[in-house]
Coordinates of N, CA and C in Angstrom, one line a residue:
M25 N -7.5 3.4 26.0 CA -7.2 2.7 24.7 C -7.7 3.5 23.5
V26 N -8.9 4.2 23.7 CA -9.5 5.0 22.7 C -8.5 6.1 22.3
N27 N -7.9 6.8 23.2 CA -7.0 7.8 22.9 C -5.8 7.3 22.1
R28 N -5.3 6.1 22.5 CA -4.2 5.5 21.7 C -4.6 5.2 20.3
I29 N -5.8 4.7 20.1 CA -6.3 4.4 18.8 C -6.5 5.7 18.0
R30 N -7.1 6.8 18.6 CA -7.2 8.0 17.9 C -5.9 8.6 17.5
A31 N -4.9 8.5 18.3 CA -3.6 8.9 18.0 C -3.0 8.1 16.8
T32 N -3.2 6.8 16.8 CA -2.7 6.0 15.8 C -3.4 6.3 14.5
V33 N -4.7 6.5 14.5 CA -5.4 6.9 13.3 C -5.0 8.2 12.8
K34 N -4.9 9.2 13.7 CA -4.4 10.5 13.2 C -3.0 10.5 12.6
A35 N -2.1 9.7 13.2 CA -0.8 9.6 12.7 C -0.8 8.9 11.4
S36 N -1.6 7.9 11.2 CA -1.5 7.2 9.9 C -2.3 8.0 8.9
C37 N -3.2 8.8 9.2 CA -4.0 9.6 8.2 C -3.2 10.7 7.7
H38 N -2.2 11.2 8.5 CA -1.4 12.3 8.1 C 0.0 12.0 7.8
N39 N 0.4 10.8 7.7 CA 1.8 10.4 7.4 C 1.9 10.0 6.0
F40 N 2.3 11.0 5.1 CA 2.4 10.8 3.7 C 3.7 10.2 3.2
G41 N 4.7 10.3 4.1 CA 6.0 9.8 3.6 C 6.7 10.8 2.7
D42 N 8.0 10.7 2.5 CA 8.7 11.6 1.6 C 8.9 11.2 0.2
G43 N 9.1 9.9 0.0 CA 9.6 9.4 -1.2 C 8.5 8.9 -2.2
A44 N 8.8 9.1 -3.4 CA 7.9 8.5 -4.5 C 8.0 7.0 -4.4
T45 N 9.1 6.4 -4.0 CA 9.3 5.0 -3.9 C 8.2 4.4 -3.0
L46 N 8.0 5.0 -1.8 CA 7.0 4.5 -0.9 C 5.6 4.5 -1.5
A47 N 5.3 5.7 -2.2 CA 4.0 5.8 -2.9 C 3.8 4.8 -4.0
I48 N 4.8 4.5 -4.7 CA 4.7 3.6 -5.8 C 4.6 2.1 -5.3
M49 N 5.4 1.8 -4.3 CA 5.3 0.5 -3.7 C 3.9 0.3 -3.1
S50 N 3.4 1.3 -2.4 CA 2.1 1.2 -1.8 C 1.0 1.0 -2.9
A51 N 1.1 1.8 -3.9 CA 0.2 1.7 -5.0 C 0.2 0.3 -5.7
Q52 N 1.4 -0.2 -5.9 CA 1.5 -1.5 -6.6 C 0.9 -2.6 -5.7
R53 N 1.1 -2.5 -4.4 CA 0.7 -3.6 -3.5 C -0.8 -3.7 -3.4
H54 N -1.5 -2.6 -3.3 CA -3.0 -2.6 -3.0 C -3.9 -2.0 -4.1
R55 N -3.3 -1.6 -5.2 CA -4.1 -0.8 -6.1 C -5.2 -1.5 -6.8
L56 N -6.2 -0.7 -7.3 CA -7.2 -1.2 -8.2 C -6.7 -1.2 -9.6
S57 N -7.0 -2.2 -10.4 CA -6.4 -2.3 -11.7 C -7.1 -1.4 -12.7
R58 N -6.4 -1.1 -13.8 CA -6.9 -0.2 -14.8 C -8.2 -0.9 -15.4
G59 N -9.2 -0.1 -15.6 CA -10.5 -0.6 -16.1 C -11.5 -1.1 -15.0
F60 N -11.0 -1.1 -13.8 CA -11.9 -1.5 -12.7 C -13.1 -0.6 -12.5
L61 N -14.3 -1.1 -12.4 CA -15.5 -0.3 -12.3 C -15.8 -0.1 -10.8
I62 N -16.0 1.1 -10.4 CA -16.4 1.3 -9.0 C -17.4 2.5 -9.0
N63 N -18.6 2.1 -8.5 CA -19.7 3.1 -8.4 C -19.9 3.6 -9.8
E64 N -19.8 4.8 -10.1 CA -20.0 5.4 -11.5 C -18.8 5.7 -12.2
Y65 N -17.7 5.1 -11.8 CA -16.3 5.4 -12.4 C -15.6 4.2 -12.9
R66 N -14.7 4.5 -13.9 CA -13.8 3.5 -14.4 C -12.4 3.9 -14.1
I67 N -11.6 3.1 -13.4 CA -10.2 3.5 -13.0 C -9.4 3.5 -14.3
D68 N -8.6 4.6 -14.5 CA -7.7 4.7 -15.6 C -6.2 4.3 -15.2
R69 N -5.8 5.0 -14.1 CA -4.4 4.7 -13.7 C -4.2 5.3 -12.3
V70 N -3.1 4.8 -11.6 CA -2.7 5.2 -10.3 C -1.9 6.5 -10.5
L71 N -2.3 7.5 -9.7 CA -1.6 8.8 -9.7 C -0.5 8.8 -8.6
G72 N -0.8 8.1 -7.5 CA 0.1 8.2 -6.4 C -0.6 7.5 -5.2
G73 N 0.0 7.8 -4.0 CA -0.5 7.2 -2.8 C 0.5 7.5 -1.7
G74 N 0.1 7.1 -0.5 CA 0.9 7.3 0.6 C 0.6 6.2 1.6
G75 N 0.8 6.5 2.9 CA 0.6 5.5 3.9 C -0.8 5.1 4.2
F76 N -1.7 6.1 3.8 CA -3.1 5.8 4.2 C -4.1 5.8 3.0
S77 N -3.6 6.2 1.8 CA -4.6 6.3 0.7 C -3.9 6.0 -0.6
L78 N -4.7 5.7 -1.6 CA -4.3 5.5 -3.0 C -5.1 6.6 -3.8
V79 N -4.4 7.1 -4.8 CA -5.1 8.1 -5.6 C -5.1 7.7 -7.1
Y80 N -6.2 7.7 -7.7 CA -6.4 7.2 -9.1 C -6.9 8.3 -10.0
R81 N -6.6 8.3 -11.2 CA -7.3 9.0 -12.2 C -8.4 8.1 -12.8
A82 N -9.6 8.6 -12.9 CA -10.7 7.8 -13.4 C -11.6 8.6 -14.3
Y83 N -12.6 7.9 -14.9 CA -13.5 8.6 -15.7 C -14.9 8.2 -15.3
H84 N -15.8 9.3 -15.3 CA -17.2 9.0 -15.0 C -17.8 8.2 -16.1
I85 N -18.4 7.1 -15.9 CA -18.9 6.2 -16.9 C -19.9 6.9 -17.9
R86 N -20.8 7.7 -17.4 CA -21.8 8.3 -18.2 C -21.3 9.5 -19.0
T87 N -20.6 10.4 -18.3 CA -20.2 11.7 -18.9 C -18.8 11.7 -19.5
Q88 N -18.0 10.7 -19.1 CA -16.6 10.6 -19.5 C -15.7 11.7 -18.9
A89 N -16.2 12.4 -17.9 CA -15.5 13.4 -17.2 C -14.3 12.8 -16.5
K90 N -13.1 13.4 -16.6 CA -11.9 12.9 -15.9 C -12.0 13.4 -14.5
V91 N -11.8 12.5 -13.5 CA -11.8 12.8 -12.1 C -10.6 12.2 -11.4
V92 N -10.4 12.5 -10.2 CA -9.4 11.9 -9.3 C -10.2 11.3 -8.1
I93 N -9.9 10.0 -7.9 CA -10.5 9.3 -6.8 C -9.5 8.9 -5.7
K94 N -9.7 9.3 -4.5 CA -8.9 9.0 -3.4 C -9.5 7.9 -2.6
E95 N -8.8 6.8 -2.4 CA -9.3 5.6 -1.7 C -8.7 5.5 -0.4
F96 N -9.4 5.3 0.7 CA -8.9 5.1 2.0 C -8.4 3.7 2.0
C97 N -7.1 3.5 2.1 CA -6.5 2.1 2.0 C -5.1 2.2 2.8
P98 N -5.2 2.2 4.1 CA -4.0 2.3 4.9 C -3.1 1.0 4.8
E99 N -2.0 1.1 4.2 CA -1.2 -0.1 3.8 C -0.8 -0.9 5.0
S100 N -0.6 -0.3 6.2 CA -0.2 -1.1 7.3 C -1.4 -1.8 8.0
L101 N -2.6 -1.5 7.6 CA -3.8 -2.1 8.3 C -4.6 -3.1 7.4
V102 N -4.5 -3.0 6.1 CA -5.4 -3.7 5.2 C -4.7 -4.4 4.1
R103 N -5.4 -5.3 3.4 CA -5.0 -5.9 2.2 C -6.2 -5.9 1.2
R104 N -5.9 -6.0 -0.1 CA -7.0 -6.1 -1.0 C -7.2 -7.5 -1.4
M105 N -8.5 -7.9 -1.5 CA -8.9 -9.2 -1.9 C -9.2 -9.2 -3.4
P106 N -9.2 -10.4 -4.0 CA -9.7 -10.4 -5.4 C -11.1 -9.8 -5.5
G107 N -11.3 -9.0 -6.5 CA -12.6 -8.3 -6.7 C -12.6 -6.9 -6.1
G108 N -11.5 -6.6 -5.4 CA -11.3 -5.2 -5.0 C -11.6 -4.9 -3.5
R109 N -12.2 -5.8 -2.8 CA -12.6 -5.6 -1.4 C -11.4 -5.5 -0.5
I110 N -11.5 -4.6 0.4 CA -10.4 -4.3 1.4 C -10.8 -5.0 2.7
V111 N -9.8 -5.7 3.3 CA -10.0 -6.4 4.5 C -8.9 -6.1 5.5
P112 N -9.2 -5.8 6.8 CA -8.2 -5.6 7.8 C -7.3 -6.8 8.0
L113 N -6.0 -6.5 8.4 CA -5.1 -7.6 8.7 C -5.3 -8.3 10.0
S114 N -6.0 -7.7 11.0 CA -6.2 -8.2 12.3 C -7.4 -7.6 12.9
D115 N -7.8 -8.1 14.1 CA -8.9 -7.5 14.8 C -8.6 -6.0 15.3
E116 N -7.3 -5.9 15.8 CA -6.9 -4.5 16.2 C -6.9 -3.6 15.0
A117 N -6.3 -4.1 13.8 CA -6.3 -3.3 12.6 C -7.7 -2.9 12.2
A118 N -8.7 -3.8 12.3 CA -10.1 -3.6 12.0 C -10.6 -2.4 12.7
F119 N -10.4 -2.4 14.0 CA -10.9 -1.3 14.9 C -10.3 0.0 14.5
I120 N -9.0 0.1 14.2 CA -8.3 1.3 13.8 C -8.8 1.7 12.4
F121 N -8.9 0.7 11.5 CA -9.4 1.0 10.1 C -10.8 1.6 10.1
Q122 N -11.7 1.1 10.9 CA -13.1 1.6 11.0 C -13.1 3.1 11.5
A123 N -12.2 3.3 12.5 CA -12.1 4.7 13.0 C -11.6 5.6 11.9
G124 N -10.6 5.1 11.1 CA -10.1 5.9 10.0 C -11.1 6.1 8.9
I125 N -11.9 5.1 8.6 CA -13.0 5.3 7.6 C -13.9 6.5 8.0
K126 N -14.3 6.5 9.3 CA -15.2 7.5 9.8 C -14.5 8.9 9.6
R127 N -13.2 9.0 10.0 CA -12.5 10.3 9.9 C -12.4 10.7 8.4
F128 N -12.0 9.8 7.5 CA -11.9 10.1 6.1 C -13.2 10.5 5.5
F129 N -14.3 9.8 5.9 CA -15.6 10.1 5.4 C -16.1 11.5 5.9
D130 N -15.8 11.8 7.1 CA -16.2 13.1 7.7 C -15.5 14.2 7.0
E131 N -14.1 14.0 6.8 CA -13.3 15.1 6.2 C -13.8 15.3 4.7
A132 N -14.0 14.2 4.0 CA -14.4 14.3 2.6 C -15.8 15.0 2.5
S133 N -16.7 14.6 3.4 CA -18.1 15.2 3.4 C -18.0 16.7 3.7
A134 N -17.1 17.1 4.6 CA -17.0 18.5 4.9 C -16.4 19.2 3.7
L135 N -15.4 18.6 3.1 CA -14.7 19.3 2.0 C -15.7 19.4 0.8
S136 N -16.6 18.5 0.7 CA -17.6 18.6 -0.5 C -18.4 19.9 -0.4
K137 N -18.4 20.5 0.8 CA -19.2 21.8 0.9 C -18.3 23.0 0.7
V138 N -17.0 22.8 0.5 CA -16.0 23.9 0.3 C -15.9 24.3 -1.2
H139 N -16.0 25.6 -1.4 CA -15.9 26.1 -2.8 C -14.8 27.2 -2.8
H140 N -13.6 26.9 -3.2 CA -12.5 27.8 -3.1 C -11.6 27.6 -4.3
P141 N -11.1 28.6 -4.9 CA -10.3 28.4 -6.1 C -9.0 27.7 -5.9
N142 N -8.5 27.7 -4.7 CA -7.2 27.0 -4.4 C -7.4 25.6 -3.7
I143 N -8.6 25.2 -3.7 CA -8.8 23.8 -3.1 C -9.6 23.0 -4.1
V144 N -9.1 21.8 -4.4 CA -9.8 21.0 -5.3 C -11.2 20.6 -4.8
R145 N -12.1 20.7 -5.7 CA -13.5 20.5 -5.4 C -13.8 19.0 -5.2
V146 N -14.4 18.6 -4.1 CA -14.8 17.2 -3.8 C -16.3 17.1 -4.3
S147 N -16.5 16.3 -5.3 CA -17.8 16.2 -5.9 C -18.6 15.0 -5.4
H148 N -18.0 14.0 -4.9 CA -18.8 12.8 -4.5 C -18.0 12.0 -3.4
V149 N -18.7 11.5 -2.5 CA -18.1 10.7 -1.4 C -19.0 9.4 -1.4
F150 N -18.4 8.3 -1.4 CA -19.1 7.0 -1.4 C -18.4 5.9 -0.7
R151 N -19.1 4.9 -0.3 CA -18.5 3.7 0.3 C -18.7 2.5 -0.7
A152 N -17.6 1.8 -0.9 CA -17.6 0.6 -1.7 C -16.4 -0.3 -1.3
N153 N -16.3 -1.5 -1.6 CA -15.2 -2.4 -1.3 C -14.8 -2.4 0.2
E154 N -15.8 -2.1 1.1 CA -15.5 -2.1 2.5 C -14.6 -0.9 2.9
T155 N -14.5 0.1 2.1 CA -13.8 1.3 2.5 C -14.5 2.5 1.9
V156 N -13.9 3.7 1.9 CA -14.5 4.9 1.5 C -13.7 5.6 0.4
Y157 N -14.4 6.3 -0.5 CA -13.8 7.0 -1.6 C -14.2 8.5 -1.6
M158 N -13.3 9.3 -2.1 CA -13.5 10.7 -2.3 C -13.2 11.0 -3.7
V159 N -14.2 11.6 -4.5 CA -14.0 11.9 -5.9 C -13.8 13.4 -6.0
M160 N -12.8 13.8 -6.6 CA -12.4 15.2 -6.8 C -12.3 15.6 -8.3
D161 N -12.5 16.9 -8.6 CA -12.3 17.3 -9.9 C -10.8 17.0 -10.3
Y162 N -10.6 16.7 -11.6 CA -9.2 16.5 -12.1 C -8.7 17.9 -12.5
E163 N -7.6 18.3 -11.9 CA -7.1 19.6 -12.2 C -5.7 19.4 -12.8
R164 N -5.4 20.0 -13.9 CA -4.1 20.0 -14.5 C -3.3 21.1 -13.7
G165 N -2.0 21.0 -13.6 CA -1.2 22.0 -13.0 C -0.2 21.4 -12.1
T166 N 0.4 22.3 -11.3 CA 1.5 21.9 -10.4 C 0.9 21.6 -9.0
D167 N 1.4 20.5 -8.5 CA 1.0 20.1 -7.1 C 1.8 21.0 -6.2
L168 N 1.0 21.6 -5.2 CA 1.6 22.5 -4.3 C 2.8 22.0 -3.5
R169 N 2.6 20.7 -3.0 CA 3.7 20.1 -2.3 C 5.0 20.0 -3.1
A170 N 4.8 19.6 -4.4 CA 6.0 19.4 -5.3 C 6.6 20.8 -5.6
Y171 N 5.8 21.8 -5.8 CA 6.2 23.1 -6.1 C 7.1 23.7 -4.9
I172 N 6.6 23.5 -3.7 CA 7.3 24.0 -2.5 C 8.6 23.3 -2.4
K173 N 8.6 22.0 -2.6 CA 9.8 21.2 -2.5 C 10.9 21.7 -3.5
R174 N 10.5 22.0 -4.7 CA 11.4 22.5 -5.8 C 12.0 23.8 -5.4
Q175 N 11.2 24.6 -4.6 CA 11.7 25.9 -4.2 C 12.4 25.9 -2.9
S176 N 13.3 25.0 -2.8 CA 13.9 24.6 -1.5 C 14.6 25.8 -0.8
K177 N 15.1 26.8 -1.6 CA 15.7 27.9 -0.9 C 14.7 28.8 -0.2
S178 N 13.7 29.3 -0.9 CA 12.7 30.1 -0.3 C 11.5 30.3 -1.3
L179 N 10.4 30.7 -0.7 CA 9.2 31.0 -1.5 C 9.2 32.5 -1.6
S180 N 8.8 33.0 -2.8 CA 8.7 34.5 -2.9 C 7.6 35.1 -2.1
Q181 N 7.7 36.3 -1.7 CA 6.7 37.0 -1.0 C 5.4 37.1 -1.8
R182 N 5.6 37.3 -3.1 CA 4.4 37.4 -4.0 C 3.6 36.0 -4.0
F183 N 4.4 34.9 -4.0 CA 3.7 33.6 -4.0 C 3.0 33.4 -2.7
L184 N 3.6 33.7 -1.5 CA 3.0 33.5 -0.2 C 1.7 34.4 -0.1
E185 N 1.8 35.6 -0.6 CA 0.6 36.5 -0.5 C -0.5 36.0 -1.4
A186 N -0.2 35.5 -2.6 CA -1.2 35.0 -3.5 C -1.8 33.7 -3.1
C187 N -1.0 32.8 -2.5 CA -1.5 31.5 -2.3 C -2.1 31.2 -0.9
F188 N -1.4 31.6 0.1 CA -1.7 31.2 1.5 C -2.8 32.0 2.2
P189 N -2.8 33.3 2.1 CA -3.9 34.0 2.8 C -5.3 33.6 2.4
P190 N -5.6 33.4 1.1 CA -6.9 32.9 0.7 C -7.2 31.5 1.3
L191 N -6.2 30.7 1.4 CA -6.5 29.4 2.0 C -6.8 29.4 3.5
L192 N -6.3 30.4 4.1 CA -6.5 30.5 5.6 C -7.7 31.4 5.9
D193 N -8.4 31.9 5.0 CA -9.6 32.7 5.2 C -10.7 31.8 5.4
R194 N -11.1 31.7 6.6 CA -12.2 30.8 7.0 C -13.6 31.2 6.4
K195 N -13.7 32.5 6.2 CA -15.0 33.0 5.6 C -15.2 32.4 4.2
S196 N -14.1 32.3 3.5 CA -14.2 31.8 2.1 C -14.2 30.3 2.0
T197 N -13.6 29.6 3.0 CA -13.6 28.1 2.9 C -14.6 27.5 3.8
R198 N -15.0 28.1 4.9 CA -16.0 27.6 5.8 C -15.7 26.2 6.2
L199 N -14.4 26.0 6.6 CA -14.0 24.7 7.0 C -13.1 24.8 8.2
N200 N -13.3 24.1 9.2 CA -12.5 24.2 10.5 C -11.5 23.0 10.6
S201 N -11.3 22.3 9.6 CA -10.3 21.3 9.6 C -9.2 21.4 8.5
S202 N -8.1 20.8 8.7 CA -7.1 20.9 7.7 C -7.4 20.0 6.5
H203 N -6.8 20.3 5.4 CA -7.0 19.5 4.2 C -5.7 19.4 3.4
T204 N -5.3 18.2 3.0 CA -4.0 18.1 2.4 C -4.1 18.0 0.9
D205 N -5.3 18.1 0.3 CA -5.5 18.0 -1.2 C -5.6 19.4 -1.8
I206 N -4.8 20.3 -1.3 CA -4.7 21.6 -1.9 C -3.7 21.5 -3.1
S207 N -4.2 21.6 -4.3 CA -3.3 21.3 -5.4 C -3.0 22.4 -6.4
R208 N -3.9 23.3 -6.5 CA -3.7 24.3 -7.5 C -3.2 25.6 -6.9
M209 N -2.3 26.2 -7.6 CA -1.8 27.5 -7.2 C -2.4 28.5 -8.1
P210 N -2.6 29.7 -7.6 CA -3.2 30.8 -8.4 C -2.3 31.0 -9.6
S211 N -2.9 31.3 -10.8 CA -2.1 31.5 -12.0 C -1.2 32.8 -11.9
S212 N -1.5 33.7 -11.0 CA -0.7 34.9 -10.8 C 0.6 34.7 -10.0
A213 N 0.7 33.5 -9.4 CA 1.8 33.2 -8.5 C 3.1 32.8 -9.3

């Protein structure tokens, strides 16, 4: 049963879906409202989301620095209660949700140690509302996934050489797991 649950968590953690409609529906169903205070941050707006998380733009209360907060909120397993708390839909969902929290927290903690120009910096990881949050630097620019989708015919050799080899260099990232929040492209690409 543990292997089945691991497979379910892994599938739900990496199933982002294709359409903006799914992300918007998910965000509307479970999102934190504008102005919501969580830890040291005030939620400004929803940036997106997928099957397992919601992504917000927020501000650090003391410094007013703009950040991105990713909330572990798997839409098929949980619902949001008044006040922001996340609760599992069933006992089975609770078991899978807790395993997902651990995986999300472990990945976020590992990423907080990575310093690479092509990977968004994770500055803070915390638990609140019965779930876990990852705070990242807010970066203006093009989302790598969206850029690749727009380049449907092919990516240039120059782009591939500029963007991907540095990401795959384990010496510079010191990370042995995959990360899906790679959002900045080198300005030379």
